[in-house]
Amino acid sequence: MTERSTQTLVMKFGGTSVGTSEAMAQAAEIVKQARTEWGNVVVVTSAISGATNAMLDSATHAARGDLQVLLETERSLFARHQEISAAQISDPALRARVTQEISGLFASFGDLCRAISVLGEASPRALDAVASLGERLSVRLLAAVCQSHGVASQFVESTACVVTNNSFQNAHPDFDATTLATRATLKPLLNAGIVPVVTGFIGATPEGVVTTLGRGGSDYSAAILGAVLPADDVWIWTDVDGVMTADPRMVPNARTLPEITYAEIAELAYYGAKVLHPKTVRPVVEAGIGLRICNTFNPTHPGTRLVTNNKNGGAPNGDKVIKAVTAIRKQRLITIEGRGMLGVPGVAARTFAAVASTGTSVPLITQASSEQSICFAIPGDSADLVLAALAKVFAIELADHDIDQVWATEDVSIITVVGSGTRNTPVVPGQIFTRLGEIGVNVLAIAHGSSDVSISMVVESVHDADSVRALHDLIVK
Ligand code: ASP
Ligand code: MG
């Protein structure tokens, strides 16, 4: 007996893709279309835009005894869900059922926030219970709207699929347990020709306690489900045409990249381009699954395809090597300097242990080969904390003048040029620094990405937009 060959597509819709009645109808049409082309379609959705923020905001205010935000959020968010339901769910019985379920979830929202206000404290576990409600609401709506568009669909809470540890607010999936749970939950639906509409963002511990995968984690959910099913392709539906060469608000002639490598997108996500949750790439690469980013509001646009190796990348002519330019703003550079540091082992280890103890992550590090200084970037608002931690750990060296000073710059920006071969294509670094020189920008620090995919430069914040635009010229030229 031969089995019907069926290709599986996982499609994830972001918050704006389901944020209004029109958007949700459009998402349902996209699902309907995909259903005609793919044997199996699994849908993953975010909460409707703004829902997670509003709910978490209510919870943090509740912890301070302020329930006003809760009242306003309950009213406005409930109204938005009801509006979509009224406009897009045609069957009155189904609409009534969805309204009832939505009301139940809003009742839990109120209960949770009031409990938080009584305790005067919102634990990470409680915050995850609150944050999970956004997706638990949106799946019910989207599944019903798909039904109304003639697609057999069923909402699924991913607490039944994604098994995680108990690191609330940033939970890590157990892939073996998740494989078993996901297949057991989704395969029967797929075999029955039903499109599961699954909550992004959330999972559960083996005991069944709700967790979340970190803010913006619905992309990651789609990648996890795609990897464990396994799917053939994962498509991320968002509100832009794909991955762009730069932030179009900063660079008016930025354009969509038809193709980008996994390594490049990982670098972009890390260096501030909010295209994909950074954890999304790994599960799909490891499972050998295709990934595509496309626009719900422009569905015929091909979007951006993620590829393993770039056709042009690494080409020796240096022409198409640079793919994108990003800026991370509001950073500060910390410098530790002193002649007594020369040849002393352990300064770097102690430095970064002290930084880590403050919970600060470091996007960029450089060290002079003379070993007389170490310099690294941190988010500006962590600077006071980090300086205090360093003053403490190096108290003796500072008193003995082995370390002369530990200091922070004013706000700076990290400009990153991303593209496979950026570093190893000889002309490219030259072009970059020449270009910055031409516009009179002084580079305060430089770091190469740990792979051959990026070069980062630290510049004064006043120069960041000019620098990004100037370097972007190297792409479009
Ligand atoms: N709703 C979640 C958030 O706002 C997850 C997501 O949208 O990806 O963080
Ligand atoms: Mg997102």
PDB file of C-alpha atoms in Angstrom, residues 65-236:
ATOM      1  CA  GLY A  65      -2.298  47.866  44.014  1.00  0.00           C
ATOM      2  CA  ASP A  66      -3.532  49.743  40.934  1.00  0.00           C
ATOM      3  CA  LEU A  67      -6.429  47.911  39.291  1.00  0.00           C
ATOM      4  CA  GLN A  68      -7.433  50.767  37.011  1.00  0.00           C
ATOM      5  CA  VAL A  69      -5.301  49.541  34.092  1.00  0.00           C
ATOM      6  CA  LEU A  70      -6.917  46.121  34.442  1.00  0.00           C
ATOM      7  CA  LEU A  71     -10.377  47.624  34.154  1.00  0.00           C
ATOM      8  CA  GLU A  72      -9.472  49.595  31.067  1.00  0.00           C
ATOM      9  CA  THR A  73      -7.672  46.667  29.444  1.00  0.00           C
ATOM     10  CA  GLU A  74     -10.538  44.279  30.147  1.00  0.00           C
ATOM     11  CA  ARG A  75     -12.933  46.672  28.491  1.00  0.00           C
ATOM     12  CA  SER A  76     -10.916  47.617  25.428  1.00  0.00           C
ATOM     13  CA  LEU A  77      -9.357  44.243  24.717  1.00  0.00           C
ATOM     14  CA  PHE A  78     -12.626  42.401  25.172  1.00  0.00           C
ATOM     15  CA  ALA A  79     -14.241  44.853  22.767  1.00  0.00           C
ATOM     16  CA  ARG A  80     -11.554  44.223  20.139  1.00  0.00           C
ATOM     17  CA  HIS A  81     -12.004  40.460  20.339  1.00  0.00           C
ATOM     18  CA  GLN A  82     -15.770  40.805  20.221  1.00  0.00           C
ATOM     19  CA  GLU A  83     -15.583  43.098  17.228  1.00  0.00           C
ATOM     20  CA  ILE A  84     -13.595  40.549  15.244  1.00  0.00           C
ATOM     21  CA  SER A  85     -15.935  37.806  16.334  1.00  0.00           C
ATOM     22  CA  ALA A  86     -19.048  39.769  15.354  1.00  0.00           C
ATOM     23  CA  ALA A  87     -17.648  40.743  11.972  1.00  0.00           C
ATOM     24  CA  GLN A  88     -15.966  37.516  10.935  1.00  0.00           C
ATOM     25  CA  ILE A  89     -17.730  34.516  12.482  1.00  0.00           C
ATOM     26  CA  SER A  90     -20.768  33.832  10.355  1.00  0.00           C
ATOM     27  CA  ASP A  91     -22.362  30.919  12.200  1.00  0.00           C
ATOM     28  CA  PRO A  92     -24.328  32.297  15.208  1.00  0.00           C
ATOM     29  CA  ALA A  93     -23.886  29.124  17.262  1.00  0.00           C
ATOM     30  CA  LEU A  94     -20.124  29.139  16.720  1.00  0.00           C
ATOM     31  CA  ARG A  95     -19.990  32.856  17.457  1.00  0.00           C
ATOM     32  CA  ALA A  96     -21.885  32.353  20.709  1.00  0.00           C
ATOM     33  CA  ARG A  97     -19.521  29.583  21.731  1.00  0.00           C
ATOM     34  CA  VAL A  98     -16.449  31.694  20.983  1.00  0.00           C
ATOM     35  CA  THR A  99     -17.904  34.641  22.907  1.00  0.00           C
ATOM     36  CA  GLN A 100     -18.509  32.387  25.861  1.00  0.00           C
ATOM     37  CA  GLU A 101     -14.951  31.074  25.813  1.00  0.00           C
ATOM     38  CA  ILE A 102     -13.512  34.549  25.401  1.00  0.00           C
ATOM     39  CA  SER A 103     -15.572  35.760  28.348  1.00  0.00           C
ATOM     40  CA  GLY A 104     -14.240  32.846  30.416  1.00  0.00           C
ATOM     41  CA  LEU A 105     -10.656  33.783  29.600  1.00  0.00           C
ATOM     42  CA  PHE A 106     -11.272  37.431  30.466  1.00  0.00           C
ATOM     43  CA  ALA A 107     -12.736  36.272  33.788  1.00  0.00           C
ATOM     44  CA  SER A 108      -9.464  34.390  34.462  1.00  0.00           C
ATOM     45  CA  PHE A 109      -7.530  37.499  33.495  1.00  0.00           C
ATOM     46  CA  GLY A 110      -9.429  39.540  36.100  1.00  0.00           C
ATOM     47  CA  ASP A 111      -9.044  36.823  38.733  1.00  0.00           C
ATOM     48  CA  LEU A 112      -5.308  36.534  38.144  1.00  0.00           C
ATOM     49  CA  CYS A 113      -4.728  40.281  38.322  1.00  0.00           C
ATOM     50  CA  ARG A 114      -6.817  40.626  41.473  1.00  0.00           C
ATOM     51  CA  ALA A 115      -4.886  37.752  43.067  1.00  0.00           C
ATOM     52  CA  ILE A 116      -1.644  39.494  42.104  1.00  0.00           C
ATOM     53  CA  SER A 117      -2.905  42.705  43.647  1.00  0.00           C
ATOM     54  CA  VAL A 118      -3.791  40.923  46.905  1.00  0.00           C
ATOM     55  CA  LEU A 119      -0.323  39.373  47.049  1.00  0.00           C
ATOM     56  CA  GLY A 120       1.279  42.662  46.078  1.00  0.00           C
ATOM     57  CA  GLU A 121       3.658  40.722  43.855  1.00  0.00           C
ATOM     58  CA  ALA A 122       3.664  39.257  40.356  1.00  0.00           C
ATOM     59  CA  SER A 123       5.867  36.177  40.213  1.00  0.00           C
ATOM     60  CA  PRO A 124       7.289  35.074  36.852  1.00  0.00           C
ATOM     61  CA  ARG A 125       4.940  32.114  37.000  1.00  0.00           C
ATOM     62  CA  ALA A 126       1.914  34.355  37.533  1.00  0.00           C
ATOM     63  CA  LEU A 127       3.060  36.677  34.744  1.00  0.00           C
ATOM     64  CA  ASP A 128       3.253  33.714  32.359  1.00  0.00           C
ATOM     65  CA  ALA A 129      -0.278  32.710  33.294  1.00  0.00           C
ATOM     66  CA  VAL A 130      -1.393  36.252  32.421  1.00  0.00           C
ATOM     67  CA  ALA A 131       0.718  36.561  29.257  1.00  0.00           C
ATOM     68  CA  SER A 132      -0.517  33.236  27.895  1.00  0.00           C
ATOM     69  CA  LEU A 133      -4.086  34.533  27.748  1.00  0.00           C
ATOM     70  CA  GLY A 134      -3.467  36.624  24.625  1.00  0.00           C
ATOM     71  CA  GLU A 135      -2.725  33.593  22.453  1.00  0.00           C
ATOM     72  CA  ARG A 136      -5.390  31.497  24.172  1.00  0.00           C
ATOM     73  CA  LEU A 137      -7.865  34.147  23.045  1.00  0.00           C
ATOM     74  CA  SER A 138      -6.556  34.623  19.507  1.00  0.00           C
ATOM     75  CA  VAL A 139      -6.517  30.918  18.578  1.00  0.00           C
ATOM     76  CA  ARG A 140     -10.190  30.615  19.358  1.00  0.00           C
ATOM     77  CA  LEU A 141     -11.016  33.555  17.148  1.00  0.00           C
ATOM     78  CA  LEU A 142      -8.760  32.581  14.286  1.00  0.00           C
ATOM     79  CA  ALA A 143      -9.937  28.950  14.233  1.00  0.00           C
ATOM     80  CA  ALA A 144     -13.557  30.127  14.105  1.00  0.00           C
ATOM     81  CA  VAL A 145     -12.797  32.711  11.413  1.00  0.00           C
ATOM     82  CA  CYS A 146     -11.091  29.988   9.346  1.00  0.00           C
ATOM     83  CA  GLN A 147     -14.243  27.877   9.770  1.00  0.00           C
ATOM     84  CA  SER A 148     -16.278  30.806   8.498  1.00  0.00           C
ATOM     85  CA  HIS A 149     -14.023  30.893   5.438  1.00  0.00           C
ATOM     86  CA  GLY A 150     -14.785  27.251   4.792  1.00  0.00           C
ATOM     87  CA  VAL A 151     -11.617  25.755   6.269  1.00  0.00           C
ATOM     88  CA  ALA A 152     -12.106  22.869   8.690  1.00  0.00           C
ATOM     89  CA  SER A 153     -10.059  24.012  11.663  1.00  0.00           C
ATOM     90  CA  GLN A 154      -9.674  23.471  15.365  1.00  0.00           C
ATOM     91  CA  PHE A 155      -7.902  25.593  17.967  1.00  0.00           C
ATOM     92  CA  VAL A 156      -5.196  23.892  20.028  1.00  0.00           C
ATOM     93  CA  GLU A 157      -3.439  25.196  23.125  1.00  0.00           C
ATOM     94  CA  SER A 158       0.255  24.482  22.770  1.00  0.00           C
ATOM     95  CA  THR A 159       0.410  23.500  26.430  1.00  0.00           C
ATOM     96  CA  ALA A 160      -0.571  20.142  24.921  1.00  0.00           C
ATOM     97  CA  CYS A 161       2.382  20.211  22.482  1.00  0.00           C
ATOM     98  CA  VAL A 162       5.357  22.184  23.738  1.00  0.00           C
ATOM     99  CA  VAL A 163       6.860  20.692  26.903  1.00  0.00           C
ATOM    100  CA  THR A 164       9.294  23.038  28.631  1.00  0.00           C
ATOM    101  CA  ASN A 165      11.363  23.417  31.773  1.00  0.00           C
ATOM    102  CA  ASN A 166      10.121  25.809  34.431  1.00  0.00           C
ATOM    103  CA  SER A 167      12.195  28.870  33.480  1.00  0.00           C
ATOM    104  CA  PHE A 168       9.122  31.053  33.453  1.00  0.00           C
ATOM    105  CA  GLN A 169       9.158  33.917  30.932  1.00  0.00           C
ATOM    106  CA  ASN A 170      11.983  32.279  28.979  1.00  0.00           C
ATOM    107  CA  ALA A 171      11.210  28.586  29.068  1.00  0.00           C
ATOM    108  CA  HIS A 172      13.308  26.071  27.198  1.00  0.00           C
ATOM    109  CA  PRO A 173      11.588  23.250  25.314  1.00  0.00           C
ATOM    110  CA  ASP A 174      12.382  19.596  25.873  1.00  0.00           C
ATOM    111  CA  PHE A 175      12.472  18.519  22.243  1.00  0.00           C
ATOM    112  CA  ASP A 176      11.987  14.777  22.855  1.00  0.00           C
ATOM    113  CA  ALA A 177       8.927  15.270  25.027  1.00  0.00           C
ATOM    114  CA  THR A 178       7.664  17.958  22.653  1.00  0.00           C
ATOM    115  CA  THR A 179       7.995  15.626  19.664  1.00  0.00           C
ATOM    116  CA  LEU A 180       5.823  13.003  21.309  1.00  0.00           C
ATOM    117  CA  ALA A 181       3.222  15.451  22.611  1.00  0.00           C
ATOM    118  CA  THR A 182       3.003  17.444  19.369  1.00  0.00           C
ATOM    119  CA  ARG A 183       2.598  14.413  17.140  1.00  0.00           C
ATOM    120  CA  ALA A 184       0.012  12.877  19.473  1.00  0.00           C
ATOM    121  CA  THR A 185      -1.968  16.118  19.516  1.00  0.00           C
ATOM    122  CA  LEU A 186      -1.684  17.360  15.929  1.00  0.00           C
ATOM    123  CA  LYS A 187      -1.421  14.235  13.763  1.00  0.00           C
ATOM    124  CA  PRO A 188      -4.984  13.000  14.406  1.00  0.00           C
ATOM    125  CA  LEU A 189      -6.312  16.434  13.404  1.00  0.00           C
ATOM    126  CA  LEU A 190      -4.142  16.551  10.278  1.00  0.00           C
ATOM    127  CA  ASN A 191      -5.147  13.015   9.328  1.00  0.00           C
ATOM    128  CA  ALA A 192      -8.773  14.080   9.592  1.00  0.00           C
ATOM    129  CA  GLY A 193      -8.110  16.981   7.196  1.00  0.00           C
ATOM    130  CA  ILE A 194      -8.418  19.611   9.929  1.00  0.00           C
ATOM    131  CA  VAL A 195      -6.145  22.653  10.200  1.00  0.00           C
ATOM    132  CA  PRO A 196      -4.944  22.973  13.801  1.00  0.00           C
ATOM    133  CA  VAL A 197      -4.708  26.626  14.896  1.00  0.00           C
ATOM    134  CA  VAL A 198      -2.123  26.526  17.664  1.00  0.00           C
ATOM    135  CA  THR A 199      -1.150  29.135  20.246  1.00  0.00           C
ATOM    136  CA  GLY A 200       2.307  30.589  19.699  1.00  0.00           C
ATOM    137  CA  PHE A 201       4.484  31.724  22.597  1.00  0.00           C
ATOM    138  CA  ILE A 202       3.323  29.255  25.231  1.00  0.00           C
ATOM    139  CA  GLY A 203       4.202  25.828  26.522  1.00  0.00           C
ATOM    140  CA  ALA A 204       3.797  23.913  29.743  1.00  0.00           C
ATOM    141  CA  THR A 205       6.019  22.103  32.219  1.00  0.00           C
ATOM    142  CA  PRO A 206       5.644  18.304  32.435  1.00  0.00           C
ATOM    143  CA  GLU A 207       3.290  19.006  35.374  1.00  0.00           C
ATOM    144  CA  GLY A 208       1.120  21.148  33.116  1.00  0.00           C
ATOM    145  CA  VAL A 209       1.992  24.618  34.458  1.00  0.00           C
ATOM    146  CA  VAL A 210       1.817  27.261  31.696  1.00  0.00           C
ATOM    147  CA  THR A 211       5.137  28.794  30.616  1.00  0.00           C
ATOM    148  CA  THR A 212       6.137  31.227  27.871  1.00  0.00           C
ATOM    149  CA  LEU A 213       9.102  31.064  25.516  1.00  0.00           C
ATOM    150  CA  GLY A 214      10.072  34.741  25.855  1.00  0.00           C
ATOM    151  CA  ARG A 215       8.581  37.875  24.326  1.00  0.00           C
ATOM    152  CA  GLY A 216       8.050  37.595  20.600  1.00  0.00           C
ATOM    153  CA  GLY A 217       8.313  33.827  20.999  1.00  0.00           C
ATOM    154  CA  SER A 218       5.563  32.792  18.579  1.00  0.00           C
ATOM    155  CA  ASP A 219       8.103  32.606  15.760  1.00  0.00           C
ATOM    156  CA  TYR A 220      10.044  30.171  17.886  1.00  0.00           C
ATOM    157  CA  SER A 221       6.862  28.148  18.521  1.00  0.00           C
ATOM    158  CA  ALA A 222       6.353  27.774  14.778  1.00  0.00           C
ATOM    159  CA  ALA A 223       9.947  26.612  14.378  1.00  0.00           C
ATOM    160  CA  ILE A 224       9.601  24.114  17.226  1.00  0.00           C
ATOM    161  CA  LEU A 225       6.384  22.635  15.854  1.00  0.00           C
ATOM    162  CA  GLY A 226       7.840  22.580  12.348  1.00  0.00           C
ATOM    163  CA  ALA A 227      10.939  20.760  13.565  1.00  0.00           C
ATOM    164  CA  VAL A 228       9.186  18.090  15.596  1.00  0.00           C
ATOM    165  CA  LEU A 229       6.299  17.228  13.257  1.00  0.00           C
ATOM    166  CA  PRO A 230       8.387  17.507  11.011  1.00  0.00           C
ATOM    167  CA  ALA A 231       7.121  20.022   8.456  1.00  0.00           C
ATOM    168  CA  ASP A 232       8.586  20.710   5.019  1.00  0.00           C
ATOM    169  CA  ASP A 233       8.330  24.474   5.273  1.00  0.00           C
ATOM    170  CA  VAL A 234       7.691  27.116   7.928  1.00  0.00           C
ATOM    171  CA  TRP A 235       6.307  30.462   6.789  1.00  0.00           C
ATOM    172  CA  ILE A 236       6.287  33.485   9.062  1.00  0.00           C
TER     173      ILE A 236
END
